[in-house]
Coordinates of C-alpha atoms and ligand atoms in Angstrom, one line a residue:
Chain A
M1 CA -0.1 -0.3 0.2
S2 CA 2.8 2.4 0.8
E3 CA 4.4 2.3 -2.4
I4 CA 1.1 2.8 -4.3
I5 CA 1.1 6.2 -2.2
E6 CA 4.5 7.0 -2.8
A7 CA 3.9 6.7 -6.0
I8 CA 1.2 9.1 -6.7
F9 CA 3.3 11.6 -5.0
E10 CA 6.4 10.6 -7.3
A11 CA 3.9 10.8 -10.0
L12 CA 3.4 14.5 -8.4
R13 CA 6.7 15.5 -8.5
L14 CA 7.4 14.5 -11.2
V15 CA 4.3 16.3 -12.9
L16 CA 4.5 20.1 -11.5
S17 CA 8.6 19.3 -11.4
L18 CA 8.2 19.7 -14.9
D19 CA 11.0 17.1 -15.8
A20 CA 12.6 17.2 -18.5
D21 CA 12.5 13.7 -19.1
L22 CA 9.5 13.1 -18.2
I23 CA 8.4 15.8 -20.3
E24 CA 9.8 15.0 -23.7
I25 CA 9.7 10.6 -23.1
S26 CA 5.4 12.0 -22.6
L27 CA 5.8 14.1 -25.8
R28 CA 6.9 11.8 -27.2
S29 CA 4.8 8.6 -27.1
L30 CA 1.7 11.3 -28.0
K31 CA 3.8 11.9 -30.8
I32 CA 4.6 8.5 -31.5
T33 CA 1.0 6.8 -31.6
L34 CA -1.0 10.1 -32.2
S35 CA 1.5 9.9 -35.9
A36 CA 0.0 6.1 -36.0
V37 CA -3.5 6.8 -34.9
V38 CA -4.1 9.5 -38.1
I39 CA -2.0 6.9 -41.0
A40 CA -4.2 4.0 -39.4
S41 CA -7.5 5.4 -39.3
V42 CA -7.0 7.3 -42.8
I43 CA -6.4 3.6 -44.1
G44 CA -9.0 2.2 -41.4
L45 CA -11.7 4.6 -41.2
P46 CA -13.1 4.0 -44.6
M47 CA -12.1 0.1 -45.4
G48 CA -14.5 -0.1 -42.2
A49 CA -17.3 1.4 -44.5
W50 CA -15.8 0.2 -48.0
L51 CA -16.2 -3.6 -46.1
A52 CA -19.7 -2.1 -44.7
V53 CA -21.4 -1.0 -48.1
Y54 CA -19.6 -3.4 -50.9
N55 CA -20.5 -6.6 -50.7
F56 CA -17.7 -8.3 -52.7
R57 CA -17.0 -12.2 -52.9
G58 CA -14.4 -12.8 -50.1
R59 CA -15.8 -10.8 -47.9
R60 CA -17.1 -12.6 -45.0
S61 CA -13.1 -14.1 -44.6
F62 CA -11.7 -10.2 -45.4
I63 CA -13.1 -9.3 -42.1
V64 CA -12.7 -12.7 -40.3
V65 CA -8.8 -12.5 -41.0
L66 CA -9.5 -9.2 -40.2
N67 CA -10.6 -9.6 -36.3
A68 CA -8.6 -11.6 -36.5
L69 CA -5.2 -10.4 -37.0
M70 CA -6.9 -7.0 -35.0
G71 CA -5.4 -9.8 -31.9
L72 CA -2.2 -10.1 -33.0
P73 CA -0.2 -10.2 -30.6
P74 CA 1.9 -7.0 -30.8
V75 CA 5.4 -8.7 -29.7
V76 CA 5.1 -10.5 -33.4
V77 CA 3.9 -7.2 -35.0
G78 CA 7.6 -5.8 -33.8
L79 CA 9.4 -8.6 -34.5
F80 CA 8.6 -8.7 -38.3
V81 CA 8.8 -5.1 -38.8
Y82 CA 12.1 -5.8 -37.2
L83 CA 12.9 -8.4 -40.0
V84 CA 12.0 -6.4 -42.4
F85 CA 13.8 -3.2 -40.9
S86 CA 16.9 -5.1 -39.7
R87 CA 20.2 -4.3 -41.6
T88 CA 20.4 -7.6 -43.4
G89 CA 16.3 -7.1 -44.2
P90 CA 14.7 -6.0 -47.2
L91 CA 14.7 -2.5 -46.5
G92 CA 17.8 -2.4 -44.0
V93 CA 18.7 0.5 -45.8
L94 CA 16.8 2.7 -45.3
G95 CA 18.0 2.5 -41.4
L96 CA 14.9 3.3 -39.8
L97 CA 15.6 0.3 -37.4
F98 CA 15.5 2.2 -33.5
T99 CA 13.5 5.5 -34.7
P100 CA 10.4 6.9 -34.0
T101 CA 9.5 6.0 -37.6
V102 CA 9.0 2.5 -37.5
M103 CA 7.7 2.8 -34.7
I104 CA 4.6 4.8 -35.7
L105 CA 5.2 1.9 -38.3
A106 CA 4.6 -1.0 -36.9
Q107 CA 1.9 1.3 -34.2
V108 CA 0.0 1.4 -37.5
F109 CA 0.4 -2.7 -38.5
I110 CA -1.6 -2.8 -34.9
L111 CA -3.6 -0.7 -35.1
V112 CA -5.5 -0.5 -38.2
P113 CA -7.3 -3.8 -37.9
L114 CA -8.1 -2.5 -34.9
I115 CA -9.7 0.7 -36.6
A116 CA -11.0 -1.1 -39.0
S117 CA -12.9 -3.7 -37.4
I118 CA -14.9 -2.1 -35.1
A119 CA -15.5 0.9 -37.9
H120 CA -17.0 -2.1 -39.6
Q121 CA -19.2 -2.8 -37.4
V122 CA -20.2 0.8 -36.4
M123 CA -20.2 1.4 -39.9
R124 CA -22.9 -1.3 -41.2
D125 CA -25.7 -0.3 -38.6
L126 CA -25.2 3.1 -40.3
W127 CA -25.2 1.1 -43.8
R128 CA -28.7 -1.3 -43.5
E129 CA -30.4 2.5 -42.1
Y130 CA -28.7 3.7 -45.0
A131 CA -28.9 1.6 -48.0
D132 CA -32.5 2.1 -49.0
L133 CA -32.0 5.2 -49.9
L134 CA -28.5 5.6 -51.2
S135 CA -29.1 3.7 -53.6
S136 CA -32.4 4.7 -54.5
L137 CA -30.1 7.9 -54.7
D138 CA -28.1 6.2 -57.2
A139 CA -25.0 7.2 -54.7
S140 CA -21.8 5.6 -56.1
L141 CA -19.9 3.0 -54.3
W142 CA -17.7 5.6 -52.9
Q143 CA -19.8 8.2 -52.7
K144 CA -21.7 6.3 -49.7
I145 CA -18.6 5.3 -48.0
G146 CA -18.0 8.9 -48.4
T147 CA -22.2 9.6 -47.1
L148 CA -21.2 7.1 -44.4
L149 CA -18.3 7.7 -43.1
R150 CA -19.5 11.7 -42.6
D151 CA -22.3 10.5 -40.9
G152 CA -20.8 8.4 -38.8
R153 CA -18.4 10.1 -37.7
H154 CA -19.5 10.1 -33.8
G155 CA -19.0 6.5 -34.1
L156 CA -16.0 6.4 -35.9
L157 CA -14.1 8.7 -33.8
T158 CA -15.0 5.8 -30.9
A159 CA -13.2 3.9 -33.3
S160 CA -9.5 5.8 -33.3
L161 CA -10.0 6.2 -29.6
A162 CA -10.1 2.8 -29.4
G163 CA -7.3 3.0 -31.4
F164 CA -5.1 5.6 -29.6
G165 CA -6.4 3.3 -26.7
R166 CA -4.1 0.8 -27.4
G167 CA -1.0 2.1 -28.8
I168 CA -0.2 4.9 -26.3
G169 CA -0.3 1.9 -23.9
E170 CA 1.7 -0.8 -26.6
V171 CA 4.6 -1.5 -25.8
G172 CA 6.0 -4.6 -27.2
A173 CA 6.5 -3.9 -30.9
I174 CA 7.9 -0.6 -30.3
M175 CA 10.5 -2.0 -27.6
I176 CA 11.1 -4.2 -30.5
V177 CA 12.1 -2.0 -33.3
G178 CA 12.4 1.4 -31.4
G179 CA 15.2 0.0 -28.6
N180 CA 14.1 2.1 -25.8
I181 CA 17.5 4.0 -27.1
D182 CA 17.1 7.9 -24.4
H183 CA 16.2 10.7 -26.2
A184 CA 15.6 8.5 -28.7
T185 CA 12.7 6.4 -28.7
R186 CA 11.9 5.9 -25.3
V187 CA 9.0 6.1 -24.8
L188 CA 6.2 6.3 -21.7
T189 CA 5.6 2.6 -21.2
T190 CA 9.0 2.3 -22.7
A191 CA 10.6 3.4 -19.7
I192 CA 8.1 2.1 -17.4
T193 CA 9.4 -1.7 -18.1
L194 CA 13.2 -0.3 -18.4
E195 CA 12.2 1.3 -14.2
T196 CA 10.7 -1.2 -13.3
S197 CA 13.4 -3.5 -14.2
R198 CA 16.2 -1.8 -12.3
G199 CA 13.5 -2.1 -9.4
H200 CA 12.4 1.5 -9.5
F201 CA 8.9 0.9 -8.8
A202 CA 7.9 3.8 -7.7
L203 CA 9.1 5.3 -10.6
A204 CA 7.5 3.0 -12.9
L205 CA 4.3 3.6 -11.2
G206 CA 4.6 7.5 -10.8
L207 CA 5.1 7.0 -15.1
G208 CA 2.3 4.7 -15.5
L209 CA 0.1 7.7 -13.4
V210 CA 1.1 10.5 -16.0
L211 CA 0.0 6.9 -19.2
V212 CA -3.3 7.0 -17.5
G213 CA -3.8 10.8 -17.7
L214 CA -2.8 11.3 -20.4
S215 CA -4.6 9.5 -21.4
L216 CA -7.9 10.8 -20.2
L217 CA -6.9 13.8 -21.3
V218 CA -7.4 12.9 -24.3
N219 CA -9.8 10.8 -24.7
I220 CA -11.9 14.3 -22.9
L221 CA -10.5 16.5 -25.3
V222 CA -11.5 14.6 -27.9
H223 CA -15.2 14.5 -26.7
L224 CA -15.4 18.0 -25.7
V225 CA -14.4 19.0 -29.7
A226 CA -17.3 16.7 -30.5
H227 CA -20.2 17.9 -28.9
I228 CA -18.7 20.9 -29.5
R229 CA -19.8 20.5 -32.9
E230 CA -22.6 18.5 -32.3
V231 CA -24.6 21.2 -30.2
E232 CA -22.9 23.3 -32.9
E233 CA -25.1 20.9 -35.9
Chain B
M1 CA -33.0 16.3 -67.1
S2 CA -32.0 14.5 -70.2
T3 CA -34.9 13.9 -72.0
A4 CA -34.0 10.5 -72.0
T5 CA -37.0 8.4 -71.3
T6 CA -36.4 4.5 -68.3
L7 CA -40.8 4.2 -69.6
P8 CA -42.4 2.0 -70.3
I9 CA -40.9 -0.4 -67.9
Q10 CA -42.1 -3.6 -68.8
L11 CA -42.5 -6.8 -66.1
K12 CA -42.8 -10.2 -67.3
G13 CA -43.5 -12.7 -65.0
A14 CA -41.9 -11.1 -62.9
T15 CA -41.1 -12.6 -59.7
V16 CA -39.9 -11.9 -56.7
Q17 CA -38.6 -14.9 -53.3
R18 CA -37.4 -13.9 -50.2
K19 CA -36.2 -17.0 -48.1
G20 CA -37.2 -19.3 -50.5
K21 CA -41.1 -17.7 -50.4
V22 CA -42.3 -16.2 -53.3
I23 CA -43.6 -12.8 -51.8
V24 CA -45.1 -11.3 -55.3
G25 CA -45.1 -12.1 -59.3
P26 CA -45.8 -14.0 -61.4
I27 CA -46.6 -10.1 -62.7
D28 CA -47.0 -9.2 -65.9
L29 CA -47.3 -5.1 -66.3
S30 CA -46.8 -2.5 -68.4
V31 CA -45.8 1.1 -66.4
E32 CA -46.0 3.8 -69.4
G33 CA -48.0 7.0 -70.8
R34 CA -49.2 8.9 -67.6
G35 CA -51.2 10.0 -64.2
I36 CA -51.3 8.6 -61.2
T37 CA -51.6 4.1 -60.5
M38 CA -53.1 3.7 -57.4
V39 CA -51.5 0.3 -56.0
I40 CA -53.9 -0.6 -53.4
G41 CA -54.9 -4.1 -51.0
P42 CA -54.5 -5.8 -47.8
N43 CA -51.3 -6.3 -45.5
G44 CA -48.9 -7.8 -47.0
A45 CA -50.1 -7.9 -50.5
G46 CA -46.7 -7.5 -52.4
K47 CA -47.1 -2.9 -53.1
T48 CA -44.7 -2.6 -51.4
S49 CA -42.8 -5.0 -53.2
I50 CA -44.2 -4.7 -56.4
L51 CA -42.6 -0.3 -56.2
R52 CA -39.5 -1.7 -54.9
M53 CA -39.2 -4.0 -57.8
L54 CA -40.2 -1.3 -60.2
H55 CA -37.3 0.7 -58.9
G56 CA -34.7 -2.3 -59.1
L57 CA -33.7 -2.3 -55.8
D58 CA -34.8 -6.2 -55.3
A59 CA -33.3 -8.8 -57.4
L60 CA -35.7 -10.7 -59.3
S61 CA -35.0 -14.5 -58.7
E62 CA -38.3 -14.9 -62.1
G63 CA -38.6 -13.1 -65.0
S64 CA -38.6 -10.7 -66.5
L65 CA -37.9 -6.4 -65.6
H66 CA -37.3 -3.9 -68.4
W67 CA -36.3 -0.9 -68.2
Q68 CA -36.0 1.6 -71.7
G69 CA -32.9 2.8 -72.1
G70 CA -31.4 0.6 -69.8
A71 CA -31.2 0.0 -66.0
K72 CA -27.8 2.6 -65.5
R73 CA -31.0 5.3 -66.1
V74 CA -33.4 3.7 -63.9
R75 CA -32.3 5.4 -60.9
K76 CA -31.7 8.6 -62.1
K77 CA -35.5 9.0 -63.7
Q78 CA -37.4 7.6 -60.6
G79 CA -38.2 9.3 -57.5
Y80 CA -38.7 6.5 -54.4
V81 CA -40.2 7.4 -51.2
F82 CA -40.3 4.8 -48.3
Q83 CA -42.9 2.8 -47.2
T84 CA -41.1 4.2 -43.3
P85 CA -39.5 7.6 -44.5
V86 CA -35.1 7.1 -44.1
L87 CA -33.8 10.1 -43.4
L88 CA -30.5 11.2 -43.2
R89 CA -28.8 12.2 -39.9
R90 CA -28.4 15.8 -40.9
N91 CA -31.0 18.6 -41.0
V92 CA -33.8 19.6 -43.1
L93 CA -31.9 21.0 -45.5
E94 CA -29.1 19.2 -45.9
N95 CA -31.8 16.7 -46.7
L96 CA -32.2 18.4 -50.0
V97 CA -28.8 19.2 -51.0
Y98 CA -27.7 15.5 -50.6
P99 CA -29.2 14.6 -53.4
L100 CA -28.7 17.4 -55.9
K101 CA -24.6 17.1 -55.1
L102 CA -24.6 13.7 -55.7
R103 CA -25.6 14.8 -59.0
G104 CA -22.9 17.2 -58.9
M105 CA -24.0 20.4 -59.1
A106 CA -22.8 22.8 -56.5
R107 CA -24.0 24.0 -53.2
V108 CA -24.8 27.3 -53.6
K109 CA -27.4 26.7 -56.2
A110 CA -28.4 23.7 -54.3
T111 CA -29.3 25.5 -51.4
K112 CA -31.5 28.0 -53.3
H113 CA -32.7 24.7 -55.4
A114 CA -33.1 22.5 -51.5
M115 CA -34.8 26.2 -49.9
D116 CA -37.1 26.7 -53.4
A117 CA -38.3 22.5 -52.5
L118 CA -38.5 22.8 -48.3
A119 CA -41.0 26.4 -49.6
H120 CA -43.1 23.5 -51.3
V121 CA -43.8 21.6 -48.8
G122 CA -44.5 24.5 -46.2
L123 CA -40.2 22.9 -44.5
N124 CA -38.7 25.9 -44.5
T125 CA -39.4 27.0 -41.1
F126 CA -37.1 24.0 -40.7
A127 CA -33.9 23.9 -42.8
Q128 CA -31.2 24.0 -39.6
H129 CA -33.8 21.4 -38.0
A130 CA -31.9 18.3 -37.4
A131 CA -33.6 15.8 -39.9
R132 CA -34.4 13.5 -36.6
T133 CA -36.5 15.3 -34.5
L134 CA -39.0 16.5 -36.5
S135 CA -42.4 14.7 -37.0
G136 CA -44.0 11.5 -38.4
G137 CA -45.9 13.5 -40.6
E138 CA -42.9 16.4 -41.4
R139 CA -40.9 13.8 -42.0
Q140 CA -43.0 12.0 -45.0
K141 CA -43.0 15.1 -46.5
L142 CA -39.7 16.1 -46.6
A143 CA -38.7 12.3 -48.2
L144 CA -41.4 13.4 -50.4
A145 CA -39.6 16.8 -51.1
R146 CA -36.7 15.2 -52.1
A147 CA -37.9 12.6 -54.2
L148 CA -39.5 15.2 -56.3
I149 CA -36.1 17.4 -56.2
M150 CA -34.9 15.5 -59.0
E151 CA -38.2 15.9 -61.6
P152 CA -38.5 12.7 -62.3
E153 CA -40.8 11.4 -64.6
L154 CA -41.6 8.5 -62.1
L155 CA -42.4 8.8 -58.3
L156 CA -43.2 6.5 -56.7
L157 CA -44.7 7.1 -53.1
D158 CA -45.3 3.7 -51.1
E159 CA -48.0 5.4 -48.8
P160 CA -46.7 8.6 -48.7
C161 CA -49.6 10.3 -46.5
A162 CA -49.6 7.1 -44.2
S163 CA -49.4 9.4 -41.1
L164 CA -50.4 12.7 -41.4
D165 CA -54.1 14.7 -41.1
G166 CA -56.2 16.2 -42.8
N167 CA -54.6 19.0 -43.8
A168 CA -51.3 18.0 -44.6
T169 CA -53.0 15.0 -46.8
K170 CA -54.5 17.7 -48.9
A171 CA -51.2 19.8 -48.9
I172 CA -49.6 16.8 -50.5
E173 CA -52.2 15.5 -53.1
A174 CA -52.3 18.7 -53.6
I175 CA -48.7 18.3 -55.2
L176 CA -49.3 14.9 -56.5
I177 CA -52.2 16.7 -58.8
S178 CA -49.1 19.8 -59.5
A179 CA -46.5 17.0 -60.0
R180 CA -49.0 14.4 -62.0
K181 CA -49.7 18.0 -64.6
T182 CA -46.5 18.2 -65.3
G183 CA -46.6 15.2 -66.6
T184 CA -44.9 13.5 -64.0
R185 CA -46.2 9.3 -63.9
I186 CA -47.5 8.2 -60.5
L187 CA -47.3 4.5 -58.8
M188 CA -48.8 4.4 -55.2
T189 CA -49.8 2.6 -52.8
T190 CA -52.6 4.1 -50.0
H191 CA -55.0 2.5 -47.4
D192 CA -56.8 5.7 -47.6
M193 CA -59.7 4.6 -49.5
G194 CA -61.1 8.0 -50.0
Q195 CA -57.6 9.6 -51.5
A196 CA -57.9 7.0 -54.1
R197 CA -60.6 7.8 -55.4
R198 CA -59.8 11.4 -55.2
L199 CA -56.5 10.4 -57.0
A200 CA -56.4 7.7 -59.0
D201 CA -57.0 7.1 -63.1
D202 CA -56.3 3.8 -63.1
V203 CA -55.7 1.1 -59.9
L204 CA -53.5 -2.2 -59.1
F205 CA -56.1 -4.5 -57.0
I206 CA -53.1 -6.4 -55.1
V207 CA -53.5 -9.6 -53.2
K208 CA -51.0 -12.5 -51.9
G209 CA -48.7 -11.1 -54.0
K210 CA -50.4 -11.2 -57.7
I211 CA -52.6 -7.9 -59.6
H212 CA -55.8 -9.9 -59.0
E213 CA -57.5 -6.7 -60.4
A214 CA -56.5 -3.5 -62.8
G215 CA -58.5 -1.0 -64.3
T216 CA -59.5 2.3 -65.3
A217 CA -60.1 3.7 -62.1
E218 CA -63.5 4.8 -63.0
T219 CA -64.5 1.8 -63.6
F220 CA -62.9 -0.3 -60.2
F221 CA -64.7 1.6 -58.4
A222 CA -68.0 2.1 -60.0
A223 CA -68.2 -1.8 -60.7
P224 CA -65.7 -3.9 -59.0
E225 CA -65.1 -7.7 -61.2
T226 CA -63.9 -9.7 -58.4
P227 CA -64.9 -10.8 -55.0
E228 CA -62.6 -9.6 -53.8
A229 CA -61.8 -6.2 -55.2
R230 CA -65.9 -5.6 -53.5
A231 CA -64.8 -6.3 -50.7
F232 CA -62.4 -4.7 -49.5
L233 CA -63.7 -1.0 -50.7
N234 CA -66.2 -2.6 -48.4
G235 CA -64.2 -2.7 -45.9
D236 CA -64.7 -6.5 -45.3
I237 CA -62.6 -9.5 -44.6
L238 CA -61.2 -10.9 -47.9
P239 CA -63.9 -14.3 -48.9
Ligands
ATP301 N1 -37.3 -9.3 -46.9 C1 -38.3 -10.1 -46.4 N2 -38.0 -10.7 -45.8 C2 -40.1 -11.8 -46.2 N3 -40.4 -11.8 -45.9 C3 -40.9 -10.9 -47.0 C4 -40.2 -8.9 -47.0 N4 -39.8 -8.5 -47.5 C5 -41.7 -8.9 -47.2 N5 -41.9 -10.1 -46.9 C6 -43.2 -10.4 -47.4 O1 -43.7 -10.1 -48.8 C7 -45.2 -9.7 -48.6 C8 -45.0 -8.8 -49.6 O2 -44.7 -7.5 -48.2 P1 -45.1 -6.0 -48.9 O3 -44.0 -5.0 -48.1 O4 -44.9 -5.8 -49.9 O5 -47.0 -5.9 -48.7 P2 -47.2 -4.9 -48.7 O6 -49.0 -5.2 -49.2 O7 -46.7 -3.5 -49.0 O8 -48.5 -4.7 -47.2 P3 -48.3 -3.3 -46.1 O9 -49.8 -3.0 -46.6 O10 -48.1 -3.3 -45.2 O11 -47.4 -2.7 -46.4 C9 -45.3 -9.9 -46.7 O12 -45.9 -11.7 -46.3 C10 -44.0 -9.8 -45.9 O13 -44.0 -10.9 -44.6
MG302 MG1 -46.5 -2.2 -47.4

């Protein structure tokens, strides 16, 4: 119990002291995950809408695979990306291993199936409502997808936020491809892992609280913005 | 609007199945000419299914459906009002702007056009309201305005006055009569025999998925041929 209280004080001390390292690590966490979420949303949200609208042969299998990929262990994704970008790998010449760029890429791989899957569920419900009307108005496939994305945007926000939650707390993949290098690729989760292994539990828990706080903050901000927009409409 | 037509529409032995069960057909029908055809019959007879078929929303299991000029143009030349109006999760005005923008009309022009259409059905004060907040009758008016806005050559209306009061019904009927005057072909369903008598030029009487009786409104209402039609018009249970 005392350790937890100590951790809370440690977290407060860290935050209030505006510890330079903490700020750097937190900002890097945010930057990497937000980038990954934006990229994965640009791919995953339209994919979800497309899956809801377009009835092609093999759609069912596609969705099954997508759902399976959602459960893909991040370490495995990390290992795969590592092998592709390692010096002897096919993209080794790019020299991206152990950089934030490749960490973003690994997260995109993890987040696309998740975001597309949730988006598909949201879009499927809306499509049930809209299908006859949009067909009647002779909308093209892309117009249908665009309409679903626009009118279902509040539900899609949930998909992206779920992606953010998954990304910001992810450690396995970015540890492998990022290497947890101080002042280069260290983020909140990998720092927590490191401090825990060093026996600095209070510091680790403190970082953990910052992580939770950041995650909450982003969620609250996004919902506030969405709410203001909704009221304005 | 281009002058190309999709009429006549010809159905030959057209049948629609759901879950292995024939829900409508076989139907032979030719939709052409002018005026208002009233599709009437008991609940579950297949009126909605016939309208959907003519609009190309449901695939035939048997028989043929032929639109003049081919299937591609059909939707652009037909307006459809669903039995339960489907509205976009947008404001009232945007519901009318939407089909215009689908056809590539510029926003300013589309907005002006949509405002005129709203005024036409008496909904202009609701322009900025969310469509989901409209009453049942207001929704139906909006759906009708949206179907009319593309100036279709064929209007398919599935009980467009179902939850409207007397005044609103009169307003809608006036709109339909003026559309008929400008040459719009109308096929609609109703359970309101008063409305059927007021508007119909022709009648299709549907029972159990088939056209049981077809003819001019005058003959149908004055001297129905079949006992089923007589019973239906009397408000009796069908034999
Ligand atoms: N998707 C479906 N699956 C199974 N059965 C269906 C489906 N759609 C319609 N049916 C059945 O087909 C029959 C005809 O339905 P339809 O909606 O065309 O009747 P209707 O004449 O429009 O009736 P109402 O006056 O109640 O609107 C009904 O028995 C209905 O239950
Ligand atoms: Mg019906």
